Coordinates of C-alpha atoms and ligand atoms in Angstrom, one line a residue:
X1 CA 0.0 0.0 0.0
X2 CA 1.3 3.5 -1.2
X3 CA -0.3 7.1 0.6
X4 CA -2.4 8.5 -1.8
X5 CA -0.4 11.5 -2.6
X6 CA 3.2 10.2 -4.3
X7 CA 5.4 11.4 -6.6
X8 CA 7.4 8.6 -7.9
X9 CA 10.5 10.6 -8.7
X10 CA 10.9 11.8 -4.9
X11 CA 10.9 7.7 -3.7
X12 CA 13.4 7.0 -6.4
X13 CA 16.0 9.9 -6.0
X14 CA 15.4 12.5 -3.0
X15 CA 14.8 10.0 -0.2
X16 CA 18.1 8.7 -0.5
X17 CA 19.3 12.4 -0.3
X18 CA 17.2 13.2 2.4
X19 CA 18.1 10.1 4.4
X20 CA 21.8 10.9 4.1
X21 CA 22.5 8.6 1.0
X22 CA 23.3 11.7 -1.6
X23 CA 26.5 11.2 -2.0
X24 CA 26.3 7.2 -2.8
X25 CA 27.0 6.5 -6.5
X26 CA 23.8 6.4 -8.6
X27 CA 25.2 6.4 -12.1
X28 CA 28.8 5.4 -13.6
X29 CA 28.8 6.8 -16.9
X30 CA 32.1 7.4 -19.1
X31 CA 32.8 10.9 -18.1
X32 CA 32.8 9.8 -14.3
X33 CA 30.2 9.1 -11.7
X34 CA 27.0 11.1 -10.6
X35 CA 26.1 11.1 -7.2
X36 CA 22.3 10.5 -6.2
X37 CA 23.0 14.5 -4.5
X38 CA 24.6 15.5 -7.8
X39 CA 21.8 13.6 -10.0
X40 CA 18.8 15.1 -7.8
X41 CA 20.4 18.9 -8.3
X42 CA 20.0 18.1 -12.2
X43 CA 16.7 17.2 -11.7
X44 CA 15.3 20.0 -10.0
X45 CA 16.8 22.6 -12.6
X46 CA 15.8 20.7 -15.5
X47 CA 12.1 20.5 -13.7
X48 CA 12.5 24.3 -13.5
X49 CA 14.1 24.7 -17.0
X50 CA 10.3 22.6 -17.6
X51 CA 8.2 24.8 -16.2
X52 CA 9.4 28.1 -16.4
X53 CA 11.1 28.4 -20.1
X54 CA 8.7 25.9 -21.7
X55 CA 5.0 26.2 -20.0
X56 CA 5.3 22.8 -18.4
X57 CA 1.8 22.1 -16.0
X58 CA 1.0 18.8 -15.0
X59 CA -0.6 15.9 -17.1
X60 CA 1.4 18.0 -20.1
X61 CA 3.1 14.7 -22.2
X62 CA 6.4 15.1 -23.0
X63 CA 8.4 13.3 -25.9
X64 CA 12.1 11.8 -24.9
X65 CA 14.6 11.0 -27.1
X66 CA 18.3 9.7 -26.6
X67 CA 20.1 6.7 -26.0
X68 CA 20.9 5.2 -22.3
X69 CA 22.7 8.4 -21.0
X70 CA 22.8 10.1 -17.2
X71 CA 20.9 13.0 -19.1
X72 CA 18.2 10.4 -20.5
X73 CA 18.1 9.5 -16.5
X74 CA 17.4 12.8 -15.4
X75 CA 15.0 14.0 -17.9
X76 CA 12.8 11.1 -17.4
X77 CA 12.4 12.1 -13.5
X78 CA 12.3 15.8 -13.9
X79 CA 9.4 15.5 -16.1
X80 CA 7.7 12.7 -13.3
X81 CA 8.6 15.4 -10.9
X82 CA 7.5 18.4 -12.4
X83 CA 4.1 16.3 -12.5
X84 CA 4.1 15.7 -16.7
X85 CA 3.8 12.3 -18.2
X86 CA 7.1 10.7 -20.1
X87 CA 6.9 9.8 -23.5
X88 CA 10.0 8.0 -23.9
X89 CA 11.1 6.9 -27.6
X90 CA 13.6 4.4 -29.0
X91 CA 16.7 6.0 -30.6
X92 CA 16.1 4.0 -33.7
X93 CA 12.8 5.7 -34.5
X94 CA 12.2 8.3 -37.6
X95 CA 10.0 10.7 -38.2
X96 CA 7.0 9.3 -39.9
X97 CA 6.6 6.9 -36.2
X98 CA 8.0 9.8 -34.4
X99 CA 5.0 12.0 -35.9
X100 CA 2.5 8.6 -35.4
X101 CA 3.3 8.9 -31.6
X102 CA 3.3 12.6 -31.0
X103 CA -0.1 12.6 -32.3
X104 CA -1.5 10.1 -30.4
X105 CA -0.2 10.7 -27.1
X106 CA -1.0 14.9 -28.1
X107 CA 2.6 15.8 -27.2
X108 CA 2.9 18.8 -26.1
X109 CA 6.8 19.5 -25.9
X110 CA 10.5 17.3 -26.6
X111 CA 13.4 16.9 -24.3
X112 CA 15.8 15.3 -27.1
X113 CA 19.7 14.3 -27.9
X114 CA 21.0 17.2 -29.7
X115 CA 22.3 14.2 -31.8
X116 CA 18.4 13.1 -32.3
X117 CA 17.0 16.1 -33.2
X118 CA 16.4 15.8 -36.5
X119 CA 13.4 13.9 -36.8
X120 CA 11.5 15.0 -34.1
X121 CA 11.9 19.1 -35.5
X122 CA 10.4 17.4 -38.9
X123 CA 7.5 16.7 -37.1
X124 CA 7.3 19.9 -34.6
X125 CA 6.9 21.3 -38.1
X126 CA 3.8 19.7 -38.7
X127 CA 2.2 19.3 -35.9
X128 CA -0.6 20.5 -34.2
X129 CA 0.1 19.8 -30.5
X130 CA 3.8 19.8 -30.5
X131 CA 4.7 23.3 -29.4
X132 CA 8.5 23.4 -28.5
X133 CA 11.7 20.8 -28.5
X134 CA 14.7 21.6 -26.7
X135 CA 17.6 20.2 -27.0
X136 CA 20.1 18.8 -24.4
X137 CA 23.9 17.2 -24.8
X138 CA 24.9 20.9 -26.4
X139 CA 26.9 23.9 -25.3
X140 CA 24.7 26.4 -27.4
X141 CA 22.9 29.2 -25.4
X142 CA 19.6 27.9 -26.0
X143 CA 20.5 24.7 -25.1
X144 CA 18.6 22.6 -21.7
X145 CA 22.1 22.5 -20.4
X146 CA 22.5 26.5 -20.6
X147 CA 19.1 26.9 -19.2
X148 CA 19.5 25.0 -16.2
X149 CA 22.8 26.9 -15.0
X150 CA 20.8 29.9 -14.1
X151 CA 18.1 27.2 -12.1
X152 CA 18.1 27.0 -8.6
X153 CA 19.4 23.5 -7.3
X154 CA 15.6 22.7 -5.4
X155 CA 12.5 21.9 -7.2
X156 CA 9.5 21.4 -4.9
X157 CA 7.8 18.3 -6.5
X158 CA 4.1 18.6 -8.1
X159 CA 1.9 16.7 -5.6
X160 CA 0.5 14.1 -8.0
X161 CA -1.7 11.5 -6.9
X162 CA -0.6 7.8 -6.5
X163 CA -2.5 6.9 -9.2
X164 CA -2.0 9.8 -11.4
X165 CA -0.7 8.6 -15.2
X166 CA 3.1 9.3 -15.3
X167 CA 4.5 7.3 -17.7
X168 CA 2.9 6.4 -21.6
X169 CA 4.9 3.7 -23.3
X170 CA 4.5 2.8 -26.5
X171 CA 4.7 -0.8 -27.7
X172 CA 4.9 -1.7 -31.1
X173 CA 4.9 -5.6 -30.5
X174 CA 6.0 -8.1 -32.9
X175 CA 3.0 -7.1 -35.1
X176 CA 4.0 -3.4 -36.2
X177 CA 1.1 -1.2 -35.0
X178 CA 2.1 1.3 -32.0
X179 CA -0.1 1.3 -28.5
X180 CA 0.1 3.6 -25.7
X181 CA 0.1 2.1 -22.4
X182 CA -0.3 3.9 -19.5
X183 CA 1.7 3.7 -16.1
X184 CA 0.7 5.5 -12.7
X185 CA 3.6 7.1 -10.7
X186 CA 2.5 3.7 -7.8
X187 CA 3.4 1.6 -10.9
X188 CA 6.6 2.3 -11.1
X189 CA 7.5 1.2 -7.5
X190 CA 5.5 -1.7 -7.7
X191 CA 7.9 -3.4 -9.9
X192 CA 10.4 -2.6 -7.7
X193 CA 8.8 -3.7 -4.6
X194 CA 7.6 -7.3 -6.3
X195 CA 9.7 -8.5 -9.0
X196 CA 13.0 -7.0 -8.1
X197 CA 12.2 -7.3 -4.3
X198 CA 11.7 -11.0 -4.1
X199 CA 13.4 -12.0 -7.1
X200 CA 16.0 -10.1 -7.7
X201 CA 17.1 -9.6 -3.7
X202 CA 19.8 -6.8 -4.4
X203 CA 21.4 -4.8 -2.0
X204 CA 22.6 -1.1 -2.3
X205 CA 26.0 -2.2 -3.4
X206 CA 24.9 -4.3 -6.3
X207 CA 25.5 -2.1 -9.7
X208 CA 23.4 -2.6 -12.8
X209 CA 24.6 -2.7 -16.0
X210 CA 22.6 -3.8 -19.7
X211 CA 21.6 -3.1 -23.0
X212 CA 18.1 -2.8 -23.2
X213 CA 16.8 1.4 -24.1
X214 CA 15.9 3.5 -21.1
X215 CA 12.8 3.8 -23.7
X216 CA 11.5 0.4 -23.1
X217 CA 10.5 -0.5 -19.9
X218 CA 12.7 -3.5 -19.7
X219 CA 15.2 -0.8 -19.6
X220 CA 14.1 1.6 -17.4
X221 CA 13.2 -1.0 -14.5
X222 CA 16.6 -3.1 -15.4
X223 CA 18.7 0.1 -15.5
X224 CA 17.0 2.9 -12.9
X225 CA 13.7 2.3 -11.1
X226 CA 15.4 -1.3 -9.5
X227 CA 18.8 0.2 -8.3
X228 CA 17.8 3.4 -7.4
X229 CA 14.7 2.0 -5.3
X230 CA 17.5 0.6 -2.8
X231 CA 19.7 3.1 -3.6
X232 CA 21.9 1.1 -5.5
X233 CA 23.5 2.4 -8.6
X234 CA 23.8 2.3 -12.4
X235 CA 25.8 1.9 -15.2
X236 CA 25.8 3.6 -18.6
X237 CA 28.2 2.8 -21.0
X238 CA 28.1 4.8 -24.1
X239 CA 27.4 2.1 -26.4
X240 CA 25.8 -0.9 -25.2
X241 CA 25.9 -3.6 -28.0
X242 CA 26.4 -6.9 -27.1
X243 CA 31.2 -6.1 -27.2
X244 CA 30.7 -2.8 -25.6
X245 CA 28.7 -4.5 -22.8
X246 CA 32.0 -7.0 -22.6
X247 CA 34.0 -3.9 -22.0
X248 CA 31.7 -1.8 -19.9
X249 CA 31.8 -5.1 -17.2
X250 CA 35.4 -5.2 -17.4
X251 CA 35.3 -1.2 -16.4
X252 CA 32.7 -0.8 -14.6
X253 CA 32.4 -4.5 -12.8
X254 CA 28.9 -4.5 -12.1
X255 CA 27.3 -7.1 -10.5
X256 CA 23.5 -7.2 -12.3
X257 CA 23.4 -7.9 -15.9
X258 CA 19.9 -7.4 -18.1
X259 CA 19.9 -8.3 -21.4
X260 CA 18.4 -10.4 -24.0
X261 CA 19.3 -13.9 -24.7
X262 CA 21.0 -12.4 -28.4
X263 CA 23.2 -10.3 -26.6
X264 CA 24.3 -13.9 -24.4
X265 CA 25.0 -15.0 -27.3
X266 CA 27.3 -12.8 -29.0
X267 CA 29.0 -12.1 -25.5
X268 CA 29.7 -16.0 -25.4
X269 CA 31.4 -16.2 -28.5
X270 CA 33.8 -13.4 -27.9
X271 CA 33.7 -14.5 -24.1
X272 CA 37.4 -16.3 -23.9
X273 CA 40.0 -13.8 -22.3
X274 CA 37.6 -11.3 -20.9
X275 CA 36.9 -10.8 -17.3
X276 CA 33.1 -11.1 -16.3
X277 CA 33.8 -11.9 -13.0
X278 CA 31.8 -9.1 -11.5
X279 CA 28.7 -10.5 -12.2
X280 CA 26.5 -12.2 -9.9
X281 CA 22.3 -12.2 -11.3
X282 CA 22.0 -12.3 -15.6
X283 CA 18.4 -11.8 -16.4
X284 CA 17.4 -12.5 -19.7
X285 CA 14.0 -11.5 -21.0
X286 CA 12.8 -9.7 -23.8
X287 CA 12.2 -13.0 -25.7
X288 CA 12.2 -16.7 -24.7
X289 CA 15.6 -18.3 -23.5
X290 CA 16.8 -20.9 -25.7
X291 CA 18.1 -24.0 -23.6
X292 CA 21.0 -24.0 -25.5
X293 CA 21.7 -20.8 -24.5
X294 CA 21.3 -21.4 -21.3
X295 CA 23.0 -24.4 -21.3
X296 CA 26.1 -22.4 -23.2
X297 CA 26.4 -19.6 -20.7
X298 CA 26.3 -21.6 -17.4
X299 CA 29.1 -23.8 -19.0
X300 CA 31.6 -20.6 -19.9
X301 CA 30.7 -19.0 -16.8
X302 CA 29.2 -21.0 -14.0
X303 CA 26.4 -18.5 -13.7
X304 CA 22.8 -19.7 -14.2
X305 CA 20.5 -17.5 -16.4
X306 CA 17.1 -16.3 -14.9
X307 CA 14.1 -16.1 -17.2
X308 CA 11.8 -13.6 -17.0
X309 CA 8.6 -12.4 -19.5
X310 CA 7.6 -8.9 -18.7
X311 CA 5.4 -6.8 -21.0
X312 CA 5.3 -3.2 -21.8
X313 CA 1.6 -3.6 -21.0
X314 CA 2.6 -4.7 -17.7
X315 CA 5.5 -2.1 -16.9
X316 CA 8.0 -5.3 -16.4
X317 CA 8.4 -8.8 -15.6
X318 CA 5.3 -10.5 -14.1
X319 CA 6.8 -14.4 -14.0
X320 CA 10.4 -14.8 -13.6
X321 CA 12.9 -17.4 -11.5
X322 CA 15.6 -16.7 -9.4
X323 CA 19.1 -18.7 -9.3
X324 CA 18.0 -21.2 -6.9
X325 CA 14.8 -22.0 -8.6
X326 CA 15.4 -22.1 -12.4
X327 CA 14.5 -25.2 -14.4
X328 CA 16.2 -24.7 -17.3
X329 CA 13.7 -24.4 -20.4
X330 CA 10.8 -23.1 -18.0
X331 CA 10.0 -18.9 -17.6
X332 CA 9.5 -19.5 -14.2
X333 CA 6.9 -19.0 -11.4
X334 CA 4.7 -15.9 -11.1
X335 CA 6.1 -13.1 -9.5
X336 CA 5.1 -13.1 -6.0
X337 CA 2.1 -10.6 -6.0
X338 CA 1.4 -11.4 -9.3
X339 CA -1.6 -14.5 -10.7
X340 CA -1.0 -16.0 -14.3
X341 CA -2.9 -18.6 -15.6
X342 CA -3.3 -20.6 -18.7
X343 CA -6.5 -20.2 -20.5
X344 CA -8.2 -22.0 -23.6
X345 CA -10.2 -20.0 -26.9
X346 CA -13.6 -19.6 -24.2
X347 CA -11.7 -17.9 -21.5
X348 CA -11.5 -20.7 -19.0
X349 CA -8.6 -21.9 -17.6
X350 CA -7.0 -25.4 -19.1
X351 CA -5.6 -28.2 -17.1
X352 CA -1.9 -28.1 -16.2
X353 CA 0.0 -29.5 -19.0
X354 CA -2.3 -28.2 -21.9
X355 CA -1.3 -25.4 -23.7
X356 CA -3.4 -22.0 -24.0
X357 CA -3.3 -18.3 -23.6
X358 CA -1.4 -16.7 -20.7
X359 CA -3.3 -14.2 -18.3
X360 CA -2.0 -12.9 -15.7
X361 CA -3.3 -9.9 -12.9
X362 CA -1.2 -8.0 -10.6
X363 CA -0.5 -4.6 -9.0
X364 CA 0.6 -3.1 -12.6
X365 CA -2.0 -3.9 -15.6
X366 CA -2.6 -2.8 -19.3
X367 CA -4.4 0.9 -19.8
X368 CA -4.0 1.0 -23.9
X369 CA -4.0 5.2 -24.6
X370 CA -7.3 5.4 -26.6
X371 CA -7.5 1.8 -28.5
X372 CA -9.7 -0.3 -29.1
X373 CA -7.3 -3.2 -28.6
X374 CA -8.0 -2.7 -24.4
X375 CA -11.2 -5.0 -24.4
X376 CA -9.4 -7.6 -26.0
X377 CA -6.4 -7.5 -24.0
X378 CA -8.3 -7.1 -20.8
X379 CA -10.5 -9.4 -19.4
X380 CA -12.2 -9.4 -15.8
X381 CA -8.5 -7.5 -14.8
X382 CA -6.7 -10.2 -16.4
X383 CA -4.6 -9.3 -19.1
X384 CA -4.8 -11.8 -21.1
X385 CA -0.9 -12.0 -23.3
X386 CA -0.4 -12.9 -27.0
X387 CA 1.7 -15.8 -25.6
X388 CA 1.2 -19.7 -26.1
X389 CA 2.2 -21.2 -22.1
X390 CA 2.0 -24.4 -20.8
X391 CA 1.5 -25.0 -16.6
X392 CA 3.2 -28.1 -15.2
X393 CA 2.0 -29.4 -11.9
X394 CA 4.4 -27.8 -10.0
X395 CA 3.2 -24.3 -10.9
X396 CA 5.9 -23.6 -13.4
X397 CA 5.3 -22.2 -16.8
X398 CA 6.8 -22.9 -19.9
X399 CA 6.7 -21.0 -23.0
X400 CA 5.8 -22.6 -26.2
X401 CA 5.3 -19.4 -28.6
X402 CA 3.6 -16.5 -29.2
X403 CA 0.2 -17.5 -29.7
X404 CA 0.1 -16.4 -33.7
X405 CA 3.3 -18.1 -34.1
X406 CA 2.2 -21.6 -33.7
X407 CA 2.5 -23.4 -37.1
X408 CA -0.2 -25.7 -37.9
X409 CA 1.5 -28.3 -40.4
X410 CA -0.5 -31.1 -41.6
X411 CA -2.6 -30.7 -38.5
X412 CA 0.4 -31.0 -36.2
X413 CA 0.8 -27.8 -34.1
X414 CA 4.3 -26.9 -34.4
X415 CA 6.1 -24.0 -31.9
X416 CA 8.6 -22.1 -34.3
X417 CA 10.4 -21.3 -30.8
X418 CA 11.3 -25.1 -30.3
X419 CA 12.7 -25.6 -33.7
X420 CA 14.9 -22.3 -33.1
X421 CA 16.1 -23.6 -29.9
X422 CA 17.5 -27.0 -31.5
X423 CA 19.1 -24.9 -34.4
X424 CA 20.7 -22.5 -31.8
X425 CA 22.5 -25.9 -30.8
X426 CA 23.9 -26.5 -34.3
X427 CA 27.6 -25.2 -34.8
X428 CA 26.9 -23.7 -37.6
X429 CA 24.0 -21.4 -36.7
X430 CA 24.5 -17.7 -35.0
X431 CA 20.9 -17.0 -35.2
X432 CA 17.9 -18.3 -36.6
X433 CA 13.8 -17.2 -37.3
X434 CA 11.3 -20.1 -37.6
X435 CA 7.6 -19.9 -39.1
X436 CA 5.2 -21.4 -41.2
X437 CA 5.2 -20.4 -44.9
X438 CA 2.1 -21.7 -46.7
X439 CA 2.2 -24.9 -48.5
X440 CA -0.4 -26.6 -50.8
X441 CA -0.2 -30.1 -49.3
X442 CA 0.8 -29.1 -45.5
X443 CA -1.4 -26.3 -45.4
X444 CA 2.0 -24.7 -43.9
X445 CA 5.4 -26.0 -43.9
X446 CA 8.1 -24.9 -41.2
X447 CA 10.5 -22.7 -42.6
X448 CA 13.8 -21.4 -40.9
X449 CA 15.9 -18.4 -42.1
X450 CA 19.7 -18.8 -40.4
X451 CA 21.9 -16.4 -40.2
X452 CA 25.2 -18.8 -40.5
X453 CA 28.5 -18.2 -38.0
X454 CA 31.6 -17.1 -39.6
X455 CA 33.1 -19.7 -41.1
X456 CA 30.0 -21.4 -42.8
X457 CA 29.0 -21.2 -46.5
X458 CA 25.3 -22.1 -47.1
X459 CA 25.1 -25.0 -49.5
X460 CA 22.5 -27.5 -50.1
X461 CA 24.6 -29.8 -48.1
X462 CA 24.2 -27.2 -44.7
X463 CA 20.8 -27.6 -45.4
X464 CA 20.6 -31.0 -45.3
X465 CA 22.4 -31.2 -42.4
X466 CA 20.7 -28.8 -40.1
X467 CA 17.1 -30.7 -41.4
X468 CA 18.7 -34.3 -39.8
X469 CA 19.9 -32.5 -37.2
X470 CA 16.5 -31.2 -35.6
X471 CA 15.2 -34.7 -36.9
X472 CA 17.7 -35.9 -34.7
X473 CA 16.7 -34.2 -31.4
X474 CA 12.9 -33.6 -31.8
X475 CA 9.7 -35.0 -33.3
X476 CA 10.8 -35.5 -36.8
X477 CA 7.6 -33.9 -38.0
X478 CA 8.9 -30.6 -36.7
X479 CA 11.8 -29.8 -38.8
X480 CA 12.0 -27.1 -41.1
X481 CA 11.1 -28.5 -44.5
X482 CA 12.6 -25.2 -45.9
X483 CA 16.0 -23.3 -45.1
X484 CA 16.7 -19.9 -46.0
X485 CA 20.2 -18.5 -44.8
X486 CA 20.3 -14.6 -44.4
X487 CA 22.8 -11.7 -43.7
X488 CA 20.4 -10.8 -40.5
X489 CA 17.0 -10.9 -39.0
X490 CA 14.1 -8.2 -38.5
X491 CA 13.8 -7.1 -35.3
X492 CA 12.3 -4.8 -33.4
X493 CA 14.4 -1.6 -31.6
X494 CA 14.3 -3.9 -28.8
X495 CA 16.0 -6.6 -30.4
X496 CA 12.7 -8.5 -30.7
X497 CA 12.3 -11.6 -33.8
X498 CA 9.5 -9.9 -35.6
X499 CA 8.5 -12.5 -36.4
X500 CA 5.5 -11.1 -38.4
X501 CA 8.1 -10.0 -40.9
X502 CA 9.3 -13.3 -41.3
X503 CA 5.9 -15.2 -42.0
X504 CA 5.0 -11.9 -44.6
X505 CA 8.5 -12.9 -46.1
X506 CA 7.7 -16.4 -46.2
X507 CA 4.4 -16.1 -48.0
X508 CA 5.9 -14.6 -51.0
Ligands
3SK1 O1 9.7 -9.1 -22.5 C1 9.3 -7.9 -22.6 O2 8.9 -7.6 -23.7 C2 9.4 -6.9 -21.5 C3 8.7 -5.8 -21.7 C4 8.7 -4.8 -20.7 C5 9.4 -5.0 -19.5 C6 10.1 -6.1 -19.4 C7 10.1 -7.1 -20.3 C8 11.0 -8.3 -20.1

């Protein structure tokens, strides 16, 4: 239970000031480190900088745009303290979905990367509810960094209600088509005080390192709201792809890891002579954990993975595992104030063992911005996921697929997942996309596009190869009667398969 009056960005940064933390590390960042004192005087003049020079009042939305930086960090809570709703955006984004968002959320003014700007002044120009972007990461006069000098250091925080809307993030899925969803400033500590709480268990000198965008909430849980709840601290390396993050352990030795199970990948093969030994916890979510990669990092490292699947709609991870519990191949159990269950196509809940939709209820929930989409993803407070799970009898679930990615092949249902998973095992594959691909005798037939490891030459004798090989370690009726090798796969900002892509390739 949270008072009713709350402003998330006070619980996250100025209680650890005003309890006599301020001068604890809260973010290591290349040019040095930023205290929670010197990352809490930021705040307040940027929330000034806000209101005074650009009109800020509460419930105003406004747009964010950079990569994982200590400014992206402080943005994000002056605008939650100055009582305006974030609109956080992936780097990757151009204008056209820049200009899709702004005008659905009605953004009213842009906090961006002087190296963003770009596209997001294309569509100030054309907008009818964007009135002003400022710029940060710049010396020039109008900059947000010239305008907070002349700031006092103390901001007095907007006094929002608990359940007032602080956060809007967009999803755009596997599928392609952008939702809001909408987070209260009590969401945000919710996921700290159940997932990260009891699965999780850090202390205030664990630090926090990973790849995923402040933008997406895997980030912004992973990377702020879970240390700086305990007052632990962050790192931000200025690039974070799968090598940097090899080098930003070896400087920064942190002890929490959050990436996805891509990113464990590529670390593992350029693994030998670097020093990880830092790390403690490595989450991986963002997309289901192959075993073999599982199986692949515990071997080089000794560390066991832990599994989690979170949603945007959800804020973060609702079922997850924690070292001591993990059975490899399994998500995990739900995270303790948190219910999922497996449900069939009429909404009631299936037998252990039987696969069905996943639902799940909890402190955090799915509030689409204005879409139609919320009565289908809602039901009696369960948010009911795109994602295929099965329940064993010991509560765990296991993932099968995402619910439209099951292929149906001569009336055998066929996970595309699974058949990934065994290809992932195959010395020859770096990374591989399975889906159906229409067929006039099979109805579908499984079809995997590889992206070969160095070293490999696609030939019709690869392909033959990699088809005995799943033979060889699953049903045979599940290997991929087609093999496509690639340069790389579509994915999402977030590193997401988009899959969706894939099958729209495939029927071609
Ligand atoms: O898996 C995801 O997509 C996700 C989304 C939001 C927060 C956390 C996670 C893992």
């Amino acid at each position: 239970a949270y008072p009713d009056r709350l402003n998330a960005a006070v619980e996250f940064v100025d209680r650890h000031v005003a309890e006599g933390r301020g001068e604890r590390a809260a973010i290591h960042h290349a040019g040095g480190v930023w205290s929670f004192a010197e990352l809490a005087r930021r705040i307040d003049r940027i929330a000034h900088v806000l209101v005074d020079e650009m009109g800020l009042v509460p419930g105003n939305r406004v747009l964010l745009r950079a990569a994982n930086t200590p400014m992206m960090v402080a943005v994000y809570l002056a605008v939650i303290k100055a009582g305006g709703i974030v609109v956080a955006t992936m780097p990757l984004l151009r204008a056209k979905e820049l200009g899709v968002i702004v005008d659905k959320a009605r953004i009213s003014l842009a906090l961006v990367d002087a190296r963003l700007a770009d596209d997001i002044l294309k569509v100030r120009d054309g907008s009818d509810c964007l009135r002003a972007v400022l710029k940060f990461g710049t010396d020039a006069p109008d900059g947000l960094e010239a305008l907070m000098a002349g700031k006092p250091d103390r901001f007095e925080p907007v006094d929002t209600a608990v359940d007032d809307v602080c956060l809007i993030a967009f999803t755009s899925g596997t599928t392609g088509v952008p939702k809001g969803t909408m987070h209260f400033h009590r969401d945000l500590l919710a996921i700290c005080d159940t997932y990260a709480k009891h699965l999780l268990r850090a202390t205030p000198d664990d630090r926090f390192v990973g790849s995923p965008p402040l933008a997406f909430t895997f980030g912004l849980g992973g990377l702020v709201l879970f240390p700086f709840r305990i007052g632990a601290s962050t790192c931000l390396p200025d690039k974070t792809a799968p090598l940097d993050l090899l080098d930003a352990i070896e400087r920064y030795r942190p002890t929490v890891i959050f990436t996805a199970p891509t990113a464990y990948r590529a670390m593992l093969n350029a693994l030998p002579g670097r020093d990880i030994g830092s790390l403690r916890l490595c989450i991986s979510a963002g997309e289901a954990l192959p075993k073999a990669t599982f199986d692949a990092w515990q071997a080089a490292t000794g560390i066991v993975l832990t599994e989690g699947i979170g949603a945007t709609e959800m804020l973060h991870i609702f079922i997850g595992s924690t070292p001591e519990d993990v059975t490899p191949g399994a998500t995990g159990r739900p995270v303790p104030g948190y219910r999922a269950k497996v449900i069939g196509p009429d909404g009631a809940e299936v037998p252990d063992g039987t696969p069905g939709r996943l639902a799940v209820i909890g402190p955090t929930g799915c509030r689409y911005l204005a879409d139609e989409r919320q009565t289908v993803y809602v039901q009696d407070g369960w948010n009911v996921t795109g994602d295929t799970y099965v329940r064993d009898a010991e509560g765990r679930f296991w993932y099968q697929a995402r619910s439209d990615d099951m292929i149906v092949s001569a009336g055998y249902n066929i996970a595309g997942p699974e058949v990934e998973g065994v290809l992932l095992t195959h010395p020859a594959v770096a990374e591989c996309g399975v889906v159906g691909a229409p067929d006039d005798e099979r109805g579908m037939i499984v079809k995997a596009y590889i992206v070969p490891k160095p070293g490999f030459a696609p030939s019709p004798a690869l392909v033959a190869e990699l088809q005995a090989f799943v033979k060889a370690e699953i049903s045979p009726y599940k290997y991929p009667r087609a093999i496509e090798f690639v340069e790389r796969l579509p994915r999402t900002e977030t590193g997401k398969l988009q899959r969706f892509a894939l099958r729209e390739i495939a029927s071609r």
